[in-house]
mmCIF file of C-alpha atoms and ligand atoms in Angstrom:
data_model
loop_
_atom_site.group_PDB
_atom_site.id
_atom_site.type_symbol
_atom_site.label_atom_id
_atom_site.label_comp_id
_atom_site.label_asym_id
_atom_site.label_seq_id
_atom_site.Cartn_x
_atom_site.Cartn_y
_atom_site.Cartn_z
ATOM 1 C CA UNK F 1 92.160 109.047 59.022
ATOM 2 C CA UNK F 2 90.981 105.826 57.266
ATOM 3 C CA UNK F 3 93.670 103.257 57.317
ATOM 4 C CA UNK F 4 96.001 104.733 59.552
ATOM 5 C CA UNK F 5 97.073 103.180 62.565
ATOM 6 C CA UNK F 6 96.951 104.894 66.184
ATOM 7 C CA UNK F 7 100.490 105.042 66.853
ATOM 8 C CA UNK F 8 99.917 104.395 70.638
ATOM 9 C CA UNK F 9 99.073 100.974 69.526
ATOM 10 C CA UNK F 10 102.655 100.115 68.874
ATOM 11 C CA UNK F 11 105.196 99.159 71.320
ATOM 12 C CA UNK F 12 108.901 100.267 70.909
ATOM 13 C CA UNK F 13 109.748 97.246 69.225
ATOM 14 C CA UNK F 14 106.899 97.672 66.717
ATOM 15 C CA UNK F 15 107.886 101.122 66.101
ATOM 16 C CA UNK F 16 111.465 100.258 65.418
ATOM 17 C CA UNK F 17 110.762 97.654 63.450
ATOM 18 C CA UNK F 18 108.498 99.840 61.235
ATOM 19 C CA UNK F 19 111.401 102.401 60.766
ATOM 20 C CA UNK F 20 114.135 99.646 60.275
ATOM 21 C CA UNK F 21 111.790 98.286 57.329
ATOM 22 C CA UNK F 22 111.573 101.643 55.903
ATOM 23 C CA UNK F 23 115.568 101.948 55.754
ATOM 24 C CA UNK F 24 115.870 104.234 59.049
ATOM 25 C CA UNK F 25 118.382 103.376 61.650
ATOM 26 C CA UNK F 26 116.802 101.746 64.927
ATOM 27 C CA UNK F 27 117.721 104.700 67.407
ATOM 28 C CA UNK F 28 114.921 106.535 65.270
ATOM 29 C CA UNK F 29 112.370 104.316 66.645
ATOM 30 C CA UNK F 30 113.504 105.248 70.305
ATOM 31 C CA UNK F 31 113.287 109.007 69.677
ATOM 32 C CA UNK F 32 109.736 108.637 67.972
ATOM 33 C CA UNK F 33 108.714 106.388 71.159
ATOM 34 C CA UNK F 34 109.781 109.237 73.355
ATOM 35 C CA UNK F 35 107.896 111.788 71.600
ATOM 36 C CA UNK F 36 104.454 110.153 71.879
ATOM 37 C CA UNK F 37 104.958 109.992 75.626
ATOM 38 C CA UNK F 38 106.005 113.479 75.826
ATOM 39 C CA UNK F 39 102.335 113.667 74.386
ATOM 40 C CA UNK F 40 102.561 115.384 71.338
ATOM 41 C CA UNK F 41 99.173 115.327 69.497
ATOM 42 C CA UNK F 42 100.601 116.008 65.965
ATOM 43 C CA UNK F 43 103.616 114.633 64.313
ATOM 44 C CA UNK F 44 104.978 118.304 63.331
ATOM 45 C CA UNK F 45 105.779 118.641 66.909
ATOM 46 C CA UNK F 46 108.860 116.032 66.619
ATOM 47 C CA UNK F 47 111.868 118.149 66.828
ATOM 48 C CA UNK F 48 114.904 115.848 65.880
ATOM 49 C CA UNK F 49 113.692 114.183 62.906
ATOM 50 C CA UNK F 50 114.343 114.788 58.885
ATOM 51 C CA UNK F 51 110.984 116.104 57.504
ATOM 52 C CA UNK F 52 110.740 113.235 54.945
ATOM 53 C CA UNK F 53 110.796 110.733 57.851
ATOM 54 C CA UNK F 54 108.155 112.768 59.884
ATOM 55 C CA UNK F 55 105.835 113.059 56.528
ATOM 56 C CA UNK F 56 106.262 109.475 56.223
ATOM 57 C CA UNK F 57 105.203 108.641 59.659
ATOM 58 C CA UNK F 58 102.222 110.871 59.499
ATOM 59 C CA UNK F 59 100.843 109.335 56.275
ATOM 60 C CA UNK F 60 100.695 106.031 57.957
ATOM 61 C CA UNK F 61 99.688 106.715 61.638
ATOM 62 C CA UNK F 62 97.692 109.171 63.647
ATOM 63 C CA UNK F 63 97.994 110.197 67.563
ATOM 64 C CA UNK F 64 94.785 109.154 69.081
ATOM 65 C CA UNK F 65 93.085 111.159 72.018
ATOM 66 C CA UNK F 66 90.365 110.632 74.172
ATOM 67 C CA UNK F 67 88.074 113.340 75.250
ATOM 68 C CA UNK F 68 86.933 113.864 78.710
ATOM 69 C CA UNK F 69 83.301 113.784 78.504
ATOM 70 C CA UNK F 70 82.527 114.239 81.955
ATOM 71 C CA UNK F 71 84.343 114.730 85.259
ATOM 72 C CA UNK F 72 83.003 114.175 88.915
ATOM 73 C CA UNK F 73 85.114 115.417 91.545
ATOM 74 C CA UNK F 74 84.903 114.431 95.339
ATOM 75 C CA UNK F 75 83.937 117.080 97.781
ATOM 76 C CA UNK F 76 85.873 115.345 100.449
ATOM 77 C CA UNK F 77 89.346 114.354 98.920
ATOM 78 C CA UNK F 78 90.765 114.562 95.648
ATOM 79 C CA UNK F 79 89.261 111.468 93.965
ATOM 80 C CA UNK F 80 88.103 112.382 90.677
ATOM 81 C CA UNK F 81 86.009 110.072 88.343
ATOM 82 C CA UNK F 82 86.402 110.470 84.293
ATOM 83 C CA UNK F 83 84.189 109.449 81.587
ATOM 84 C CA UNK F 84 86.487 109.218 78.542
ATOM 85 C CA UNK F 85 85.236 109.082 75.103
ATOM 86 C CA UNK F 86 87.122 107.465 72.334
ATOM 87 C CA UNK F 87 86.684 108.289 68.544
ATOM 88 C CA UNK F 88 83.995 105.830 67.758
ATOM 89 C CA UNK F 89 81.717 107.447 70.375
ATOM 90 C CA UNK F 90 82.229 104.571 73.139
ATOM 91 C CA UNK F 91 83.140 105.883 76.548
ATOM 92 C CA UNK F 92 84.910 104.256 79.568
ATOM 93 C CA UNK F 93 85.414 105.490 83.219
ATOM 94 C CA UNK F 94 88.914 105.978 84.912
ATOM 95 C CA UNK F 95 89.101 107.026 88.460
ATOM 96 C CA UNK F 96 92.075 109.297 89.832
ATOM 97 C CA UNK F 97 93.014 108.461 93.433
ATOM 98 C CA UNK F 98 95.225 110.466 95.795
ATOM 99 C CA UNK F 99 97.397 108.147 98.101
ATOM 100 C CA UNK F 100 100.441 109.125 100.428
ATOM 101 C CA UNK F 101 102.588 107.303 98.294
ATOM 102 C CA UNK F 102 101.505 109.294 94.998
ATOM 103 C CA UNK F 103 98.597 109.177 92.523
ATOM 104 C CA UNK F 104 97.022 106.257 91.151
ATOM 105 C CA UNK F 105 94.495 105.510 88.354
ATOM 106 C CA UNK F 106 91.736 102.851 87.987
ATOM 107 C CA UNK F 107 91.380 102.230 84.388
ATOM 108 C CA UNK F 108 88.947 100.010 82.229
ATOM 109 C CA UNK F 109 89.971 97.240 80.036
ATOM 110 C CA UNK F 110 86.756 96.954 78.240
ATOM 111 C CA UNK F 111 83.640 98.847 77.086
ATOM 112 C CA UNK F 112 81.328 96.965 79.138
ATOM 113 C CA UNK F 113 81.870 93.298 80.472
ATOM 114 C CA UNK F 114 80.547 90.168 79.654
ATOM 115 C CA UNK F 115 81.406 88.302 82.705
ATOM 116 C CA UNK F 116 78.042 89.182 84.232
ATOM 117 C CA UNK F 117 78.832 89.417 88.030
ATOM 118 C CA UNK F 118 75.636 90.122 89.615
ATOM 119 C CA UNK F 119 76.939 92.959 91.992
ATOM 120 C CA UNK F 120 78.633 94.677 89.282
ATOM 121 C CA UNK F 121 77.289 97.749 87.118
ATOM 122 C CA UNK F 122 79.843 97.246 84.379
ATOM 123 C CA UNK F 123 78.081 94.171 83.027
ATOM 124 C CA UNK F 124 74.718 95.541 82.489
ATOM 125 C CA UNK F 125 74.893 96.318 79.029
ATOM 126 C CA UNK F 126 76.935 93.471 78.140
ATOM 127 C CA UNK F 127 80.443 93.620 76.490
ATOM 128 C CA UNK F 128 80.473 96.249 73.728
ATOM 129 C CA UNK F 129 83.925 95.938 72.869
ATOM 130 C CA UNK F 130 87.797 95.428 74.054
ATOM 131 C CA UNK F 131 89.935 98.465 74.469
ATOM 132 C CA UNK F 132 93.004 98.719 72.577
ATOM 133 C CA UNK F 133 96.307 99.235 74.218
ATOM 134 C CA UNK F 134 96.414 102.695 72.829
ATOM 135 C CA UNK F 135 93.254 103.645 74.224
ATOM 136 C CA UNK F 136 94.088 102.275 77.875
ATOM 137 C CA UNK F 137 97.081 104.407 77.559
ATOM 138 C CA UNK F 138 95.042 107.206 76.766
ATOM 139 C CA UNK F 139 93.170 106.718 80.002
ATOM 140 C CA UNK F 140 96.429 107.659 81.836
ATOM 141 C CA UNK F 141 97.244 110.236 79.473
ATOM 142 C CA UNK F 142 94.055 112.178 79.237
ATOM 143 C CA UNK F 143 94.068 112.415 83.208
ATOM 144 C CA UNK F 144 97.581 113.295 83.213
ATOM 145 C CA UNK F 145 96.966 116.299 81.107
ATOM 146 C CA UNK F 146 94.008 117.112 82.869
ATOM 147 C CA UNK F 147 95.946 117.531 86.325
ATOM 148 C CA UNK F 148 99.095 118.406 84.594
ATOM 149 C CA UNK F 149 100.697 115.749 86.857
ATOM 150 C CA UNK F 150 102.336 112.449 86.486
ATOM 151 C CA UNK F 151 100.517 109.052 87.442
ATOM 152 C CA UNK F 152 102.649 106.746 89.636
ATOM 153 C CA UNK F 153 100.116 103.633 90.054
ATOM 154 C CA UNK F 154 97.943 101.812 87.936
ATOM 155 C CA UNK F 155 95.276 99.227 88.981
ATOM 156 C CA UNK F 156 93.325 97.419 86.208
ATOM 157 C CA UNK F 157 89.995 97.373 88.251
ATOM 158 C CA UNK F 158 87.933 99.825 86.092
ATOM 159 C CA UNK F 159 85.101 98.103 83.684
ATOM 160 C CA UNK F 160 85.839 95.029 81.662
ATOM 161 C CA UNK F 161 87.899 91.766 82.529
ATOM 162 C CA UNK F 162 91.462 92.162 81.503
ATOM 163 C CA UNK F 163 92.201 88.275 81.252
ATOM 164 C CA UNK F 164 89.176 88.488 78.493
ATOM 165 C CA UNK F 165 91.350 91.093 76.887
ATOM 166 C CA UNK F 166 94.545 89.481 77.493
ATOM 167 C CA UNK F 167 96.782 90.687 74.568
ATOM 168 C CA UNK F 168 96.251 94.022 74.394
ATOM 169 C CA UNK F 169 96.307 94.300 78.320
ATOM 170 C CA UNK F 170 99.618 92.653 78.421
ATOM 171 C CA UNK F 171 100.899 94.693 75.491
ATOM 172 C CA UNK F 172 99.814 97.890 77.589
ATOM 173 C CA UNK F 173 101.473 96.740 80.790
ATOM 174 C CA UNK F 174 104.621 96.632 78.815
ATOM 175 C CA UNK F 175 104.094 99.757 77.171
ATOM 176 C CA UNK F 176 103.940 101.934 80.492
ATOM 177 C CA UNK F 177 106.771 100.080 82.164
ATOM 178 C CA UNK F 178 109.088 100.757 79.184
ATOM 179 C CA UNK F 179 111.733 102.919 80.622
ATOM 180 C CA UNK F 180 111.941 105.038 77.505
ATOM 181 C CA UNK F 181 107.921 105.648 77.913
ATOM 182 C CA UNK F 182 105.973 106.283 80.825
ATOM 183 C CA UNK F 183 108.478 103.903 82.963
ATOM 184 C CA UNK F 184 105.702 102.965 85.620
ATOM 185 C CA UNK F 185 107.228 99.836 87.597
ATOM 186 C CA UNK F 186 105.439 96.902 87.396
ATOM 187 C CA UNK F 187 105.364 96.766 91.057
ATOM 188 C CA UNK F 188 103.055 99.996 90.789
ATOM 189 C CA UNK F 189 100.512 97.817 88.648
ATOM 190 C CA UNK F 190 97.765 95.844 90.100
ATOM 191 C CA UNK F 191 95.819 93.447 87.623
ATOM 192 C CA UNK F 192 92.278 92.363 88.821
ATOM 193 C CA UNK F 193 90.735 89.360 87.528
ATOM 194 C CA UNK F 194 87.199 87.505 88.296
ATOM 195 C CA UNK F 195 89.379 84.283 87.820
ATOM 196 C CA UNK F 196 89.917 83.383 84.140
ATOM 197 C CA UNK F 197 92.212 80.397 85.015
ATOM 198 C CA UNK F 198 94.069 79.864 81.858
ATOM 199 C CA UNK F 199 94.828 83.518 81.555
ATOM 200 C CA UNK F 200 96.422 83.428 85.078
ATOM 201 C CA UNK F 201 98.698 80.454 83.868
ATOM 202 C CA UNK F 202 99.768 82.463 80.952
ATOM 203 C CA UNK F 203 100.259 85.720 83.239
ATOM 204 C CA UNK F 204 102.815 83.570 85.455
ATOM 205 C CA UNK F 205 104.540 82.924 82.403
ATOM 206 C CA UNK F 206 105.035 86.624 81.501
ATOM 207 C CA UNK F 207 107.116 87.060 84.359
ATOM 208 C CA UNK F 208 105.772 90.247 85.281
ATOM 209 C CA UNK F 209 106.031 91.622 88.746
ATOM 210 C CA UNK F 210 102.697 93.110 88.946
ATOM 211 C CA UNK F 211 100.305 92.401 91.643
ATOM 212 C CA UNK F 212 97.649 90.011 90.794
ATOM 213 C CA UNK F 213 94.284 90.590 92.686
ATOM 214 C CA UNK F 214 91.714 88.031 92.165
ATOM 215 C CA UNK F 215 87.976 88.758 92.789
ATOM 216 C CA UNK F 216 86.647 85.815 95.013
ATOM 217 C CA UNK F 217 83.683 87.333 96.945
ATOM 218 C CA UNK F 218 82.806 83.714 98.201
ATOM 219 C CA UNK F 219 84.704 80.602 99.366
ATOM 220 C CA UNK F 220 81.566 78.353 98.436
ATOM 221 C CA UNK F 221 81.203 77.246 95.123
ATOM 222 C CA UNK F 222 77.436 77.563 94.889
ATOM 223 C CA UNK F 223 76.938 80.836 96.360
ATOM 224 C CA UNK F 224 79.778 81.976 93.979
ATOM 225 C CA UNK F 225 78.292 80.668 91.073
ATOM 226 C CA UNK F 226 75.235 82.511 91.842
ATOM 227 C CA UNK F 227 77.068 86.091 92.098
ATOM 228 C CA UNK F 228 79.765 85.415 89.664
ATOM 229 C CA UNK F 229 78.925 83.040 86.743
ATOM 230 C CA UNK F 230 82.526 82.611 85.745
ATOM 231 C CA UNK F 231 82.717 80.049 88.520
ATOM 232 C CA UNK F 232 80.895 77.805 86.675
ATOM 233 C CA UNK F 233 83.481 77.503 84.450
ATOM 234 C CA UNK F 234 86.387 77.851 86.637
ATOM 235 C CA UNK F 235 85.735 76.794 90.179
ATOM 236 C CA UNK F 236 87.104 77.890 93.216
ATOM 237 C CA UNK F 237 89.688 75.085 93.587
ATOM 238 C CA UNK F 238 90.618 75.655 89.954
ATOM 239 C CA UNK F 239 91.449 79.363 90.975
ATOM 240 C CA UNK F 240 93.234 78.664 94.207
ATOM 241 C CA UNK F 241 95.216 76.138 92.359
ATOM 242 C CA UNK F 242 96.354 78.701 89.765
ATOM 243 C CA UNK F 243 97.137 81.326 92.699
ATOM 244 C CA UNK F 244 99.296 78.755 94.076
ATOM 245 C CA UNK F 245 101.338 78.129 91.171
ATOM 246 C CA UNK F 246 101.266 81.870 90.914
ATOM 247 C CA UNK F 247 102.703 82.471 94.331
ATOM 248 C CA UNK F 248 105.191 79.598 94.247
ATOM 249 C CA UNK F 249 106.833 80.746 90.850
ATOM 250 C CA UNK F 250 106.615 84.433 91.475
ATOM 251 C CA UNK F 251 107.057 84.636 95.212
ATOM 252 C CA UNK F 252 104.659 87.358 94.977
ATOM 253 C CA UNK F 253 101.580 87.319 97.153
ATOM 254 C CA UNK F 254 97.859 87.249 95.736
ATOM 255 C CA UNK F 255 95.449 89.708 96.841
ATOM 256 C CA UNK F 256 91.854 88.371 97.014
ATOM 257 C CA UNK F 257 89.335 90.959 96.884
ATOM 258 C CA UNK F 258 85.957 90.062 98.645
ATOM 259 C CA UNK F 259 83.065 92.560 98.231
ATOM 260 C CA UNK F 260 81.037 92.203 101.476
ATOM 261 C CA UNK F 261 77.313 91.980 100.547
ATOM 262 C CA UNK F 262 74.904 92.315 103.355
ATOM 263 C CA UNK F 263 73.229 88.891 104.115
ATOM 264 C CA UNK F 264 74.712 87.336 101.055
ATOM 265 C CA UNK F 265 78.220 86.547 101.879
ATOM 266 C CA UNK F 266 79.034 88.289 105.476
ATOM 267 C CA UNK F 267 78.052 85.827 107.810
ATOM 268 C CA UNK F 268 80.547 84.366 110.294
ATOM 269 C CA UNK F 269 80.453 81.088 108.320
ATOM 270 C CA UNK F 270 81.538 82.687 105.268
ATOM 271 C CA UNK F 271 84.476 84.145 107.030
ATOM 272 C CA UNK F 272 85.391 80.751 108.401
ATOM 273 C CA UNK F 273 85.029 79.153 104.789
ATOM 274 C CA UNK F 274 87.294 81.717 103.337
ATOM 275 C CA UNK F 275 89.778 81.366 106.207
ATOM 276 C CA UNK F 276 90.213 77.618 105.776
ATOM 277 C CA UNK F 277 90.341 77.966 102.214
ATOM 278 C CA UNK F 278 93.188 80.559 102.131
ATOM 279 C CA UNK F 279 95.043 79.798 105.198
ATOM 280 C CA UNK F 280 98.787 79.100 104.993
ATOM 281 C CA UNK F 281 98.760 80.926 101.267
ATOM 282 C CA UNK F 282 100.915 83.749 100.410
ATOM 283 C CA UNK F 283 98.184 85.879 100.355
ATOM 284 C CA UNK F 284 96.208 89.172 101.440
ATOM 285 C CA UNK F 285 92.411 89.850 101.617
ATOM 286 C CA UNK F 286 91.020 93.098 101.045
ATOM 287 C CA UNK F 287 87.582 93.589 102.135
ATOM 288 C CA UNK F 288 85.340 95.972 99.965
ATOM 289 C CA UNK F 289 81.979 97.394 101.352
ATOM 290 C CA UNK F 290 79.873 96.705 98.108
ATOM 291 C CA UNK F 291 78.366 99.614 96.263
ATOM 292 C CA UNK F 292 74.768 99.728 95.524
ATOM 293 C CA UNK F 293 74.054 99.212 92.013
ATOM 294 C CA UNK F 294 70.957 100.599 90.508
ATOM 295 C CA UNK F 295 68.527 98.001 89.766
ATOM 296 C CA UNK F 296 70.137 95.364 92.087
ATOM 297 C CA UNK F 297 68.931 94.518 95.646
ATOM 298 C CA UNK F 298 72.689 94.334 97.205
ATOM 299 C CA UNK F 299 73.252 96.535 100.549
ATOM 300 C CA UNK F 300 76.324 97.228 102.051
ATOM 301 C CA UNK F 301 77.192 95.154 105.349
ATOM 302 C CA UNK F 302 77.217 96.733 108.508
ATOM 303 C CA UNK F 303 80.179 98.353 109.908
ATOM 304 C CA UNK F 304 80.208 95.886 112.856
ATOM 305 C CA UNK F 305 79.920 92.560 110.335
ATOM 306 C CA UNK F 306 82.820 94.194 108.347
ATOM 307 C CA UNK F 307 85.133 94.226 111.341
ATOM 308 C CA UNK F 308 83.909 90.945 112.772
ATOM 309 C CA UNK F 309 84.710 89.297 109.354
ATOM 310 C CA UNK F 310 88.073 90.819 109.540
ATOM 311 C CA UNK F 311 88.833 89.488 112.841
ATOM 312 C CA UNK F 312 88.010 86.001 111.866
ATOM 313 C CA UNK F 313 90.227 85.922 109.051
ATOM 314 C CA UNK F 314 93.135 87.380 111.068
ATOM 315 C CA UNK F 315 92.435 84.469 113.401
ATOM 316 C CA UNK F 316 93.297 82.240 110.408
ATOM 317 C CA UNK F 317 96.519 84.362 110.166
ATOM 318 C CA UNK F 318 95.641 86.110 107.046
ATOM 319 C CA UNK F 319 96.650 89.605 106.603
ATOM 320 C CA UNK F 320 93.084 91.550 106.021
ATOM 321 C CA UNK F 321 92.514 95.192 104.936
ATOM 322 C CA UNK F 322 89.177 97.144 104.665
ATOM 323 C CA UNK F 323 89.078 99.053 101.475
ATOM 324 C CA UNK F 324 89.406 102.681 101.920
ATOM 325 C CA UNK F 325 86.390 104.247 100.406
ATOM 326 C CA UNK F 326 87.796 107.301 98.725
ATOM 327 C CA UNK F 327 85.393 109.883 97.103
ATOM 328 C CA UNK F 328 82.418 108.229 98.995
ATOM 329 C CA UNK F 329 80.140 111.219 97.550
ATOM 330 C CA UNK F 330 81.033 110.149 94.063
ATOM 331 C CA UNK F 331 81.251 106.417 94.850
ATOM 332 C CA UNK F 332 78.969 105.175 92.266
ATOM 333 C CA UNK F 333 79.894 101.641 91.810
ATOM 334 C CA UNK F 334 81.834 101.146 88.973
ATOM 335 C CA UNK F 335 80.148 101.492 85.828
ATOM 336 C CA UNK F 336 77.345 103.702 86.607
ATOM 337 C CA UNK F 337 78.693 106.772 85.257
ATOM 338 C CA UNK F 338 78.945 105.163 81.754
ATOM 339 C CA UNK F 339 75.273 103.651 82.477
ATOM 340 C CA UNK F 340 73.971 107.121 83.141
ATOM 341 C CA UNK F 341 75.500 108.556 79.770
ATOM 342 C CA UNK F 342 74.207 105.734 77.739
ATOM 343 C CA UNK F 343 70.709 106.554 79.287
ATOM 344 C CA UNK F 344 71.079 110.410 78.453
ATOM 345 C CA UNK F 345 71.794 109.411 74.977
ATOM 346 C CA UNK F 346 68.935 107.279 74.540
ATOM 347 C CA UNK F 347 66.642 110.262 76.106
ATOM 348 C CA UNK F 348 68.023 112.526 73.498
ATOM 349 C CA UNK F 349 67.216 109.989 70.427
HETATM 350 N N1 LIG H 1 86.883 92.152 86.076
HETATM 351 C C1 LIG H 1 87.947 92.145 86.845
HETATM 352 C C2 LIG H 1 88.302 93.958 87.205
HETATM 353 C C3 LIG H 1 87.120 94.772 87.244
HETATM 354 S S1 LIG H 1 86.030 94.806 88.921
HETATM 355 C C4 LIG H 1 87.395 91.546 88.205
HETATM 356 O O1 LIG H 1 86.257 91.018 88.455
HETATM 357 O O2 LIG H 1 88.488 91.436 89.036
HETATM 358 C C5 LIG H 1 87.195 95.627 90.087
HETATM 359 C C6 LIG H 1 86.779 95.210 91.375
HETATM 360 O O3 LIG H 1 85.558 95.603 91.868
HETATM 361 C C7 LIG H 1 86.398 93.724 91.420
HETATM 362 O O4 LIG H 1 86.877 92.922 92.469
HETATM 363 C C8 LIG H 1 84.873 93.503 91.550
HETATM 364 O O5 LIG H 1 84.360 92.312 91.719
HETATM 365 C C9 LIG H 1 84.548 94.762 92.664
HETATM 366 N N2 LIG H 1 83.533 95.120 92.135
HETATM 367 C C10 LIG H 1 82.164 95.151 90.910
HETATM 368 N N3 LIG H 1 81.282 95.489 91.371
HETATM 369 C C11 LIG H 1 81.223 96.164 92.871
HETATM 370 C C12 LIG H 1 80.348 96.755 93.556
HETATM 371 N N4 LIG H 1 79.352 96.988 93.176
HETATM 372 N N5 LIG H 1 80.777 97.056 94.831
HETATM 373 C C13 LIG H 1 82.125 96.594 95.200
HETATM 374 N N6 LIG H 1 83.056 95.890 94.566
HETATM 375 C C14 LIG H 1 82.642 95.739 93.340
#
C-alpha cells in the first residue's frame, strides 16, 4: 500500500480532476465517487468502468476501512459506543445514538486532543494526530456497515477539537454533504468548538448551514481559563463577538454547551452571569450534567441545581435544554474507552 492514497480522502472534484488529467471524461469521476459511497472495499467491485481504468485507479489508490475494535451497547436504549481502529493502530471513539428523528453519530476529529480542558478525558494523553477526512468518513461507514442502516445526523463532538484540524474537517463536511455521496444535509450536522476564534471567522466564510456549538462552560474569564486553557488565548468576549458575527451573517442560532460541574460553575451567580452574557443573542443553551472522568475530582451537579440553573437562564429569555443522558450505563465520558484501551495495550507490553 506504500505510496497509494486512501481514495476516501478525495472529494468529487479531486477524483474528477485526477481522471480528467489521465484523459477520461468528467462523468467517470462521478461514477467512481458514487461507488465509494456504495461502500465497496475493492476496486474490482466497480461494475460500469473499463478494466484499464480500474487497474490504473487500483494502482494509485486504496480503499481504507476502520476496524471495530470494541463495541459497548447500552442496556437501556439503543446507544452504542464504538472503538474504531485505523491502519496505523491508532483508535478513536464514535457513539451511535437513536432519536425520534433518526440515527445520529458523534464522531471524533483527532486522536487525542491538545486543548487540555480540565474535565475532559480526550485530552489525557495529549494530541496524537489529526484524523484525515477519509478516516472521519470511515467512522460513519464502519458503523453503517455494522448496523446495516443509514445515519441521518452527524455531530462533531467526539475526541479532538474540530477547529484544530480545520481543513480536513471542512473537507469531510463537504464530502458527506455531497448529494452524489452520503447526501447528509448540512442542517443535520453540528460542529462543536471550544472557541478557536480565528477558525470561527473562517467557518462563517464557508457558508455552511451546519449548527455551530460553542463549549462555554463558564461566563467568567478567570473561571473559564482555569477549566479551559484555550480561554487564555481567546477570551469570552472574543468568542461572543465571533458568535455574534456568525448569527448576524448566517441568521442561524448558536448553541452554547455548558457542562454543569458541582461547586465549580453551577451556582446561581454563574447562571446570572451567563444570562447577562447571552441575553438578546440568537442562541440556545444546552446544559450537560458533567460526566465524571477517572483521575479528576469533578462530579455532576444535583438535579435540583440543574433545574434551577435552567430556570434562571429562561428568566433572561434564553431557550435552555438539559441534555438527555442516552446510554447512561455506558456513559463514560468521551475519551475514556480509548484511555482504557491504551492502558490495556501498555499492560500487555
Ligand atoms: N473540542 C470540541 C468538541 C469535543 S467535546 C469542543 O470542545 O466543543 C464535545 C462536548 O463535550 C464539549 O462541549 C465538551 O466540553 C464536552 N465535554 C467534555 N468532557 C466532558 C465531560 N466530562 N462531561 C460533559 N461534557 C464534556
